[in-house]
PDB file of C-alpha atoms and ligand atoms in Angstrom:
ATOM      1  CA  MET A   1       0.000   0.000   0.000  1.00 74.00           C
ATOM      2  CA  ASN A   2       1.252   3.513  -0.829  1.00 84.00           C
ATOM      3  CA  PRO A   3       2.251   5.463   2.245  1.00 93.00           C
ATOM      4  CA  VAL A   4      -0.017   8.363   3.216  1.00 97.00           C
ATOM      5  CA  LEU A   5       3.088  10.210   4.361  1.00 98.00           C
ATOM      6  CA  LYS A   6       6.633   9.502   3.277  1.00 98.00           C
ATOM      7  CA  ILE A   7       9.458  11.444   4.906  1.00 98.00           C
ATOM      8  CA  THR A   8      12.854  10.910   3.316  1.00 98.00           C
ATOM      9  CA  ASN A   9      16.171  12.091   4.725  1.00 98.00           C
ATOM     10  CA  LEU A  10      14.627  15.166   6.375  1.00 98.00           C
ATOM     11  CA  SER A  11      16.961  17.510   8.261  1.00 97.00           C
ATOM     12  CA  VAL A  12      15.996  20.895   9.728  1.00 97.00           C
ATOM     13  CA  ARG A  13      17.823  23.681  11.513  1.00 96.00           C
ATOM     14  CA  TYR A  14      16.689  27.076  12.784  1.00 94.00           C
ATOM     15  CA  GLN A  15      20.093  28.507  13.640  1.00 89.00           C
ATOM     16  CA  SER A  16      23.470  26.842  13.422  1.00 86.00           C
ATOM     17  CA  SER A  17      22.881  23.309  14.644  1.00 92.00           C
ATOM     18  CA  PRO A  18      20.269  20.908  13.262  1.00 94.00           C
ATOM     19  CA  VAL A  19      17.210  20.122  15.392  1.00 96.00           C
ATOM     20  CA  LEU A  20      16.093  17.244  13.158  1.00 97.00           C
ATOM     21  CA  TRP A  21      18.596  14.952  11.503  1.00 97.00           C
ATOM     22  CA  LYS A  22      18.036  12.487   8.646  1.00 97.00           C
ATOM     23  CA  ILE A  23      14.460  11.522   9.458  1.00 98.00           C
ATOM     24  CA  ASN A  24      13.020   8.661   7.406  1.00 98.00           C
ATOM     25  CA  VAL A  25       9.458   7.514   8.024  1.00 97.00           C
ATOM     26  CA  ASP A  26       6.715   5.815   5.991  1.00 97.00           C
ATOM     27  CA  ILE A  27       3.212   6.036   7.398  1.00 97.00           C
ATOM     28  CA  THR A  28       0.345   3.925   6.145  1.00 95.00           C
ATOM     29  CA  ARG A  29      -3.335   4.809   6.181  1.00 96.00           C
ATOM     30  CA  GLY A  30      -5.775   4.418   9.053  1.00 97.00           C
ATOM     31  CA  LYS A  31      -3.453   4.689  12.027  1.00 97.00           C
ATOM     32  CA  ILE A  32      -2.827   6.921  15.016  1.00 98.00           C
ATOM     33  CA  ILE A  33       0.897   7.622  15.165  1.00 98.00           C
ATOM     34  CA  GLY A  34       2.319   9.168  18.332  1.00 98.00           C
ATOM     35  CA  VAL A  35       5.346  11.447  18.092  1.00 98.00           C
ATOM     36  CA  ILE A  36       7.130  11.415  21.421  1.00 96.00           C
ATOM     37  CA  GLY A  37      10.419  12.625  22.842  1.00 95.00           C
ATOM     38  CA  PRO A  38      11.712  15.008  25.523  1.00 94.00           C
ATOM     39  CA  ASN A  39      11.120  18.786  25.492  1.00 93.00           C
ATOM     40  CA  GLY A  40      12.980  20.345  22.596  1.00 94.00           C
ATOM     41  CA  SER A  41      13.484  16.992  20.845  1.00 96.00           C
ATOM     42  CA  GLY A  42      11.913  18.287  17.631  1.00 97.00           C
ATOM     43  CA  LYS A  43       8.317  16.987  17.805  1.00 97.00           C
ATOM     44  CA  SER A  44       6.679  20.268  16.796  1.00 97.00           C
ATOM     45  CA  THR A  45       9.412  20.904  14.236  1.00 97.00           C
ATOM     46  CA  LEU A  46       8.780  17.512  12.633  1.00 98.00           C
ATOM     47  CA  LEU A  47       5.076  18.282  12.191  1.00 97.00           C
ATOM     48  CA  LYS A  48       5.810  21.790  10.903  1.00 97.00           C
ATOM     49  CA  ALA A  49       8.480  20.563   8.492  1.00 97.00           C
ATOM     50  CA  CYS A  50       5.946  18.215   6.884  1.00 97.00           C
ATOM     51  CA  LEU A  51       3.627  21.215   6.369  1.00 95.00           C
ATOM     52  CA  ASN A  52       6.322  23.478   4.873  1.00 94.00           C
ATOM     53  CA  LEU A  53       6.138  25.788   7.906  1.00 94.00           C
ATOM     54  CA  VAL A  54       9.867  25.644   8.598  1.00 94.00           C
ATOM     55  CA  PRO A  55      12.735  25.583   6.091  1.00 91.00           C
ATOM     56  CA  ARG A  56      14.545  22.296   5.521  1.00 92.00           C
ATOM     57  CA  ILE A  57      18.258  21.724   5.088  1.00 93.00           C
ATOM     58  CA  THR A  58      17.565  18.631   3.022  1.00 96.00           C
ATOM     59  CA  GLY A  59      14.850  16.069   2.648  1.00 96.00           C
ATOM     60  CA  ASP A  60      11.623  15.334   0.920  1.00 96.00           C
ATOM     61  CA  VAL A  61       8.079  14.882   2.217  1.00 97.00           C
ATOM     62  CA  ARG A  62       5.455  13.288  -0.031  1.00 97.00           C
ATOM     63  CA  PHE A  63       1.757  12.710   0.592  1.00 98.00           C
ATOM     64  CA  PHE A  64      -0.795  10.137  -0.580  1.00 96.00           C
ATOM     65  CA  GLY A  65       1.605   8.267  -2.834  1.00 91.00           C
ATOM     66  CA  ASN A  66       4.224  10.704  -4.098  1.00 92.00           C
ATOM     67  CA  LYS A  67       2.247  13.962  -4.199  1.00 96.00           C
ATOM     68  CA  SER A  68       3.560  17.303  -2.972  1.00 96.00           C
ATOM     69  CA  PHE A  69       2.124  19.240  -0.016  1.00 95.00           C
ATOM     70  CA  GLU A  70       0.767  21.924  -2.380  1.00 93.00           C
ATOM     71  CA  GLU A  71      -1.134  19.314  -4.391  1.00 94.00           C
ATOM     72  CA  THR A  72      -2.720  17.734  -1.340  1.00 95.00           C
ATOM     73  CA  ARG A  73      -3.042  20.481   1.274  1.00 92.00           C
ATOM     74  CA  LYS A  74      -6.858  20.381   1.187  1.00 91.00           C
ATOM     75  CA  GLN A  75      -6.670  16.842   2.564  1.00 95.00           C
ATOM     76  CA  ILE A  76      -4.386  17.839   5.413  1.00 95.00           C
ATOM     77  CA  ALA A  77      -5.398  19.359   8.781  1.00 94.00           C
ATOM     78  CA  TYR A  78      -3.128  20.913  11.398  1.00 93.00           C
ATOM     79  CA  LEU A  79      -3.793  21.660  15.062  1.00 92.00           C
ATOM     80  CA  PRO A  80      -0.896  23.837  16.290  1.00 91.00           C
ATOM     81  CA  GLN A  81       0.577  23.557  19.766  1.00 90.00           C
ATOM     82  CA  ARG A  82      -1.515  25.521  22.291  1.00 83.00           C
ATOM     83  CA  GLU A  83       1.243  27.952  23.181  1.00 80.00           C
ATOM     84  CA  SER A  84       1.505  29.158  19.588  1.00 82.00           C
ATOM     85  CA  ILE A  85      -2.132  30.316  19.389  1.00 80.00           C
ATOM     86  CA  ASP A  86      -3.262  33.854  20.312  1.00 81.00           C
ATOM     87  CA  TRP A  87      -6.270  33.110  22.522  1.00 79.00           C
ATOM     88  CA  ASP A  88      -7.127  36.823  22.858  1.00 81.00           C
ATOM     89  CA  PHE A  89      -7.733  37.133  19.138  1.00 83.00           C
ATOM     90  CA  PRO A  90     -11.264  38.580  18.912  1.00 84.00           C
ATOM     91  CA  VAL A  91     -13.177  35.738  17.323  1.00 91.00           C
ATOM     92  CA  ARG A  92     -16.168  33.598  18.224  1.00 95.00           C
ATOM     93  CA  VAL A  93     -16.085  29.831  18.569  1.00 96.00           C
ATOM     94  CA  LEU A  94     -18.195  29.214  15.444  1.00 96.00           C
ATOM     95  CA  ASP A  95     -15.908  31.431  13.360  1.00 93.00           C
ATOM     96  CA  VAL A  96     -12.822  29.512  14.487  1.00 94.00           C
ATOM     97  CA  VAL A  97     -14.472  26.271  13.405  1.00 95.00           C
ATOM     98  CA  LEU A  98     -15.574  27.767  10.073  1.00 93.00           C
ATOM     99  CA  MET A  99     -11.942  28.656   9.350  1.00 90.00           C
ATOM    100  CA  GLY A 100     -11.501  24.936   8.840  1.00 90.00           C
ATOM    101  CA  ALA A 101     -13.635  25.201   5.689  1.00 88.00           C
ATOM    102  CA  TYR A 102     -11.465  27.829   4.005  1.00 80.00           C
ATOM    103  CA  SER A 103      -8.943  25.392   2.597  1.00 70.00           C
ATOM    104  CA  ARG A 104     -11.793  23.719   0.715  1.00 66.00           C
ATOM    105  CA  LEU A 105     -13.761  26.863  -0.147  1.00 61.00           C
ATOM    106  CA  GLY A 106     -10.961  29.337  -0.732  1.00 62.00           C
ATOM    107  CA  LEU A 107     -10.563  32.471   1.339  1.00 58.00           C
ATOM    108  CA  PHE A 108     -12.883  34.643  -0.703  1.00 57.00           C
ATOM    109  CA  ARG A 109     -15.970  32.500  -0.690  1.00 68.00           C
ATOM    110  CA  ASN A 110     -17.967  33.007   2.464  1.00 74.00           C
ATOM    111  CA  PRO A 111     -19.218  29.870   4.159  1.00 77.00           C
ATOM    112  CA  GLY A 112     -22.938  29.364   3.592  1.00 85.00           C
ATOM    113  CA  ALA A 113     -25.697  27.581   5.482  1.00 88.00           C
ATOM    114  CA  THR A 114     -24.318  24.115   4.640  1.00 89.00           C
ATOM    115  CA  GLU A 115     -20.932  24.936   6.139  1.00 91.00           C
ATOM    116  CA  LYS A 116     -22.525  26.529   9.195  1.00 94.00           C
ATOM    117  CA  THR A 117     -24.650  23.446   9.796  1.00 96.00           C
ATOM    118  CA  PHE A 118     -21.597  21.215   9.430  1.00 96.00           C
ATOM    119  CA  ALA A 119     -19.588  23.484  11.780  1.00 96.00           C
ATOM    120  CA  MET A 120     -22.323  23.056  14.415  1.00 97.00           C
ATOM    121  CA  GLU A 121     -22.119  19.262  13.913  1.00 97.00           C
ATOM    122  CA  CYS A 122     -18.343  19.412  14.452  1.00 97.00           C
ATOM    123  CA  LEU A 123     -18.884  21.428  17.646  1.00 97.00           C
ATOM    124  CA  ASP A 124     -21.467  18.872  18.757  1.00 97.00           C
ATOM    125  CA  ARG A 125     -18.952  16.034  18.239  1.00 95.00           C
ATOM    126  CA  VAL A 126     -16.584  17.732  20.709  1.00 95.00           C
ATOM    127  CA  GLY A 127     -19.411  18.571  23.150  1.00 95.00           C
ATOM    128  CA  LEU A 128     -19.461  22.325  22.530  1.00 96.00           C
ATOM    129  CA  LYS A 129     -22.542  23.075  20.496  1.00 94.00           C
ATOM    130  CA  ASP A 130     -23.896  25.409  23.178  1.00 97.00           C
ATOM    131  CA  PHE A 131     -20.721  27.485  23.070  1.00 97.00           C
ATOM    132  CA  SER A 132     -20.780  28.554  19.420  1.00 97.00           C
ATOM    133  CA  LYS A 133     -21.380  32.243  20.126  1.00 96.00           C
ATOM    134  CA  ARG A 134     -18.782  32.591  22.865  1.00 96.00           C
ATOM    135  CA  HIS A 135     -15.529  34.409  22.372  1.00 95.00           C
ATOM    136  CA  ILE A 136     -12.618  31.908  22.423  1.00 94.00           C
ATOM    137  CA  SER A 137     -10.939  33.784  25.280  1.00 92.00           C
ATOM    138  CA  GLU A 138     -13.966  32.970  27.477  1.00 93.00           C
ATOM    139  CA  LEU A 139     -13.361  29.213  27.350  1.00 93.00           C
ATOM    140  CA  SER A 140     -11.258  26.941  29.538  1.00 91.00           C
ATOM    141  CA  GLY A 141      -8.042  25.444  28.165  1.00 89.00           C
ATOM    142  CA  GLY A 142      -9.714  22.103  27.480  1.00 91.00           C
ATOM    143  CA  GLN A 143     -12.663  23.752  25.733  1.00 93.00           C
ATOM    144  CA  GLN A 144     -10.280  25.797  23.582  1.00 93.00           C
ATOM    145  CA  GLN A 145      -8.449  22.632  22.525  1.00 92.00           C
ATOM    146  CA  ARG A 146     -11.785  21.088  21.555  1.00 94.00           C
ATOM    147  CA  VAL A 147     -12.699  24.151  19.444  1.00 94.00           C
ATOM    148  CA  PHE A 148      -9.489  23.644  17.488  1.00 93.00           C
ATOM    149  CA  LEU A 149     -10.232  19.964  17.159  1.00 94.00           C
ATOM    150  CA  ALA A 150     -13.661  20.908  15.743  1.00 96.00           C
ATOM    151  CA  ARG A 151     -11.869  23.211  13.288  1.00 95.00           C
ATOM    152  CA  ALA A 152      -9.715  20.248  12.223  1.00 94.00           C
ATOM    153  CA  LEU A 153     -12.865  18.104  11.762  1.00 95.00           C
ATOM    154  CA  MET A 154     -14.340  20.887   9.626  1.00 94.00           C
ATOM    155  CA  THR A 155     -11.558  20.420   7.053  1.00 94.00           C
ATOM    156  CA  LYS A 156     -12.771  16.858   6.291  1.00 94.00           C
ATOM    157  CA  ALA A 157      -9.096  16.018   5.876  1.00 96.00           C
ATOM    158  CA  GLU A 158      -7.583  12.575   5.333  1.00 97.00           C
ATOM    159  CA  LEU A 159      -4.379  13.287   7.265  1.00 97.00           C
ATOM    160  CA  TYR A 160      -4.228  15.134  10.612  1.00 97.00           C
ATOM    161  CA  PHE A 161      -1.189  16.695  12.272  1.00 97.00           C
ATOM    162  CA  LEU A 162      -2.075  17.397  15.907  1.00 96.00           C
ATOM    163  CA  ASP A 163       0.528  19.046  18.132  1.00 95.00           C
ATOM    164  CA  GLU A 164      -0.132  18.096  21.768  1.00 94.00           C
ATOM    165  CA  PRO A 165      -3.950  18.011  21.581  1.00 92.00           C
ATOM    166  CA  PHE A 166      -4.068  16.719  25.164  1.00 91.00           C
ATOM    167  CA  SER A 167      -2.216  19.603  26.780  1.00 87.00           C
ATOM    168  CA  ALA A 168      -4.222  21.679  29.289  1.00 81.00           C
ATOM    169  CA  VAL A 169      -7.109  19.205  29.370  1.00 88.00           C
ATOM    170  CA  ASP A 170      -8.599  17.234  32.251  1.00 89.00           C
ATOM    171  CA  VAL A 171      -9.143  13.459  32.109  1.00 89.00           C
ATOM    172  CA  VAL A 172     -12.775  13.731  30.984  1.00 89.00           C
ATOM    173  CA  THR A 173     -11.822  16.028  28.111  1.00 91.00           C
ATOM    174  CA  GLU A 174      -8.871  13.806  27.272  1.00 92.00           C
ATOM    175  CA  SER A 175     -11.054  10.754  26.866  1.00 91.00           C
ATOM    176  CA  MET A 176     -13.560  12.733  24.798  1.00 92.00           C
ATOM    177  CA  ILE A 177     -10.823  14.011  22.460  1.00 93.00           C
ATOM    178  CA  LEU A 178      -9.394  10.517  22.265  1.00 94.00           C
ATOM    179  CA  SER A 179     -12.700   8.991  21.221  1.00 94.00           C
ATOM    180  CA  VAL A 180     -13.083  11.618  18.470  1.00 95.00           C
ATOM    181  CA  LEU A 181      -9.559  10.795  17.234  1.00 96.00           C
ATOM    182  CA  LYS A 182     -10.173   7.046  17.330  1.00 96.00           C
ATOM    183  CA  GLN A 183     -13.386   7.505  15.368  1.00 96.00           C
ATOM    184  CA  LEU A 184     -11.422   9.349  12.673  1.00 96.00           C
ATOM    185  CA  ARG A 185      -8.886   6.536  12.626  1.00 97.00           C
ATOM    186  CA  ASP A 186     -11.659   3.939  12.371  1.00 97.00           C
ATOM    187  CA  ASP A 187     -13.053   5.897   9.412  1.00 96.00           C
ATOM    188  CA  GLY A 188      -9.692   5.345   7.676  1.00 97.00           C
ATOM    189  CA  LYS A 189      -8.077   8.701   8.431  1.00 97.00           C
ATOM    190  CA  THR A 190      -4.448   8.961   9.495  1.00 98.00           C
ATOM    191  CA  LEU A 191      -3.342  11.000  12.506  1.00 98.00           C
ATOM    192  CA  LEU A 192       0.098  12.128  13.653  1.00 98.00           C
ATOM    193  CA  ILE A 193      -0.108  13.290  17.251  1.00 97.00           C
ATOM    194  CA  SER A 194       2.713  14.708  19.333  1.00 96.00           C
ATOM    195  CA  HIS A 195       2.568  13.922  23.030  1.00 91.00           C
ATOM    196  CA  HIS A 196       4.471  14.914  26.096  1.00 82.00           C
ATOM    197  CA  ASP A 197       2.543  12.637  28.453  1.00 80.00           C
ATOM    198  CA  LEU A 198       3.946   9.128  28.095  1.00 85.00           C
ATOM    199  CA  ASN A 199       1.138   7.493  30.062  1.00 81.00           C
ATOM    200  CA  SER A 200      -1.570   8.287  27.567  1.00 84.00           C
ATOM    201  CA  VAL A 201       0.561   7.220  24.587  1.00 92.00           C
ATOM    202  CA  ARG A 202       0.107   3.499  25.177  1.00 91.00           C
ATOM    203  CA  GLU A 203      -3.679   3.596  25.014  1.00 89.00           C
ATOM    204  CA  SER A 204      -4.026   6.285  22.389  1.00 92.00           C
ATOM    205  CA  THR A 205      -1.653   5.266  19.570  1.00 96.00           C
ATOM    206  CA  ASP A 206      -1.113   2.358  17.172  1.00 97.00           C
ATOM    207  CA  GLU A 207       2.479   3.243  16.346  1.00 98.00           C
ATOM    208  CA  VAL A 208       5.041   5.572  17.844  1.00 98.00           C
ATOM    209  CA  ILE A 209       7.895   7.655  16.476  1.00 98.00           C
ATOM    210  CA  LEU A 210      10.373   8.209  19.305  1.00 97.00           C
ATOM    211  CA  ILE A 211      12.640  11.132  18.486  1.00 97.00           C
ATOM    212  CA  ASN A 212      15.403  13.154  19.975  1.00 95.00           C
ATOM    213  CA  LYS A 213      16.685  15.081  16.955  1.00 96.00           C
ATOM    214  CA  GLU A 214      17.055  11.705  15.224  1.00 97.00           C
ATOM    215  CA  ILE A 215      14.611   8.817  15.144  1.00 97.00           C
ATOM    216  CA  LEU A 216      15.451   6.553  18.066  1.00 96.00           C
ATOM    217  CA  SER A 217      12.714   4.038  17.354  1.00 97.00           C
ATOM    218  CA  PHE A 218       9.650   3.722  15.129  1.00 98.00           C
ATOM    219  CA  GLY A 219       7.098   0.918  15.097  1.00 97.00           C
ATOM    220  CA  ALA A 220       4.234  -0.648  17.027  1.00 97.00           C
ATOM    221  CA  THR A 221       3.528   1.250  20.257  1.00 97.00           C
ATOM    222  CA  SER A 222       4.186  -1.696  22.589  1.00 95.00           C
ATOM    223  CA  GLU A 223       7.587  -2.341  20.998  1.00 96.00           C
ATOM    224  CA  VAL A 224       8.745   1.272  20.879  1.00 96.00           C
ATOM    225  CA  MET A 225       7.636   2.028  24.457  1.00 94.00           C
ATOM    226  CA  SER A 226      10.177  -0.318  26.033  1.00 93.00           C
ATOM    227  CA  ASN A 227      12.131   0.803  29.081  1.00 91.00           C
ATOM    228  CA  LEU A 228      15.351   0.628  27.124  1.00 92.00           C
ATOM    229  CA  ASN A 229      14.075   2.901  24.335  1.00 93.00           C
ATOM    230  CA  LEU A 230      12.589   5.400  26.779  1.00 92.00           C
ATOM    231  CA  GLN A 231      15.842   5.472  28.700  1.00 92.00           C
ATOM    232  CA  LYS A 232      17.695   6.170  25.463  1.00 90.00           C
ATOM    233  CA  ALA A 233      15.368   9.088  24.734  1.00 91.00           C
ATOM    234  CA  TYR A 234      14.865  10.586  28.180  1.00 89.00           C
ATOM    235  CA  GLY A 235      18.113   9.613  29.820  1.00 85.00           C
ATOM    236  CA  LYS A 236      16.546   8.219  32.981  1.00 72.00           C
ATOM    237  CA  SER A 237      15.315   4.890  34.178  1.00 64.00           C
ATOM    238  CA  PHE A 238      11.688   3.886  33.539  1.00 65.00           C
ATOM    239  CA  THR A 239      11.610   0.637  35.511  1.00 56.00           C
TER     240      THR A 239
HETATM  241  P1  ADP B   1       9.415  19.854  20.945  1.00 53.03           P
HETATM  242  O1  ADP B   1       8.137  20.139  20.225  1.00 53.03           O
HETATM  243  O2  ADP B   1       9.813  18.418  20.916  1.00 53.03           O
HETATM  244  O3  ADP B   1       9.430  20.390  22.343  1.00 53.03           O
HETATM  245  P2  ADP B   1      10.529  21.763  19.075  1.00 53.03           P
HETATM  246  O4  ADP B   1      10.351  21.164  17.735  1.00 53.03           O
HETATM  247  O5  ADP B   1       9.600  22.842  19.485  1.00 53.03           O
HETATM  248  O6  ADP B   1      10.593  20.604  20.178  1.00 53.03           O
HETATM  249  O7  ADP B   1      11.992  22.362  19.175  1.00 53.03           O
HETATM  250  C1  ADP B   1      13.157  21.650  18.766  1.00 53.03           C
HETATM  251  C2  ADP B   1      14.381  22.544  18.964  1.00 53.03           C
HETATM  252  O8  ADP B   1      14.310  23.648  18.059  1.00 53.03           O
HETATM  253  C3  ADP B   1      14.494  23.149  20.354  1.00 53.03           C
HETATM  254  O9  ADP B   1      15.855  23.206  20.702  1.00 53.03           O
HETATM  255  C4  ADP B   1      13.911  24.535  20.176  1.00 53.03           C
HETATM  256  O10 ADP B   1      14.493  25.429  21.105  1.00 53.03           O
HETATM  257  C5  ADP B   1      14.329  24.875  18.768  1.00 53.03           C
HETATM  258  N1  ADP B   1      13.362  25.774  18.103  1.00 53.03           N
HETATM  259  C6  ADP B   1      12.037  25.543  17.933  1.00 53.03           C
HETATM  260  N2  ADP B   1      11.439  26.531  17.252  1.00 53.03           N
HETATM  261  C7  ADP B   1      12.422  27.438  16.980  1.00 53.03           C
HETATM  262  C8  ADP B   1      12.456  28.697  16.296  1.00 53.03           C
HETATM  263  N3  ADP B   1      11.336  29.211  15.742  1.00 53.03           N
HETATM  264  N4  ADP B   1      13.634  29.340  16.214  1.00 53.03           N
HETATM  265  C9  ADP B   1      14.756  28.824  16.757  1.00 53.03           C
HETATM  266  N5  ADP B   1      14.804  27.639  17.399  1.00 53.03           N
HETATM  267  C10 ADP B   1      13.662  26.946  17.533  1.00 53.03           C
HETATM  268 MG1   MG B   2       6.372  20.970  20.779  1.00 53.03          MG
END
């Protein structure tokens, strides 16, 4: 089967030294892939590099069987890391979700009744349909994460890049987000999810990419999450 995402020999640097080095990964359809590693190990950079948001030193990223990002961007959704979003930006919940339709509609076509109805359905799936008129700054951290998840659902994408979707959420919200993500996976979508909480990785992913600038291990979650691998990545004992 053609990989949904094929990363070949990808290296990235911001200043002098590389933060990602010779990354090679093939991802097949219909899986939840965790991206884990210590703080500063390059998780966010890996997601951004796939989406052409940071410059590469070398490397190639292809989508859906050898297509470029530009050719396939309408099938790709991105949920940025919480810290990189301006939560004071004056916008209502429904408008944030509707932004997810722009990649399909184009910026200059206003969303109509169909899109608004679908946006409300997306909000309903994340338990927020009664919050559509609120300003995003008036929500809790977990509710804000769910608004951005609804925006990702709005894109109707095939491939999802989610940067720490479980940060700032309580356990109830975490399990709700997780069931939405698993439903997408069961519908044949593919999800790359960066995590900093190792505990939730085991139950929430099918495969794991363990990185610390380079790939330390990639494969089935139970195999990658061995004490030895985690020790290699985090430099402390996990027994
Ligand atoms: P993670 O998401 O795993 O915490 P990041 O991908 O955010 O790691 O960062 C990887 C490395 O790149 C870190 O050393 C970080 O300080 C550095 N870095 C990230 N973004 C930038 C940037 N915009 N400019 C310069 N250095 C950056
Ligand atoms: Mg990060």
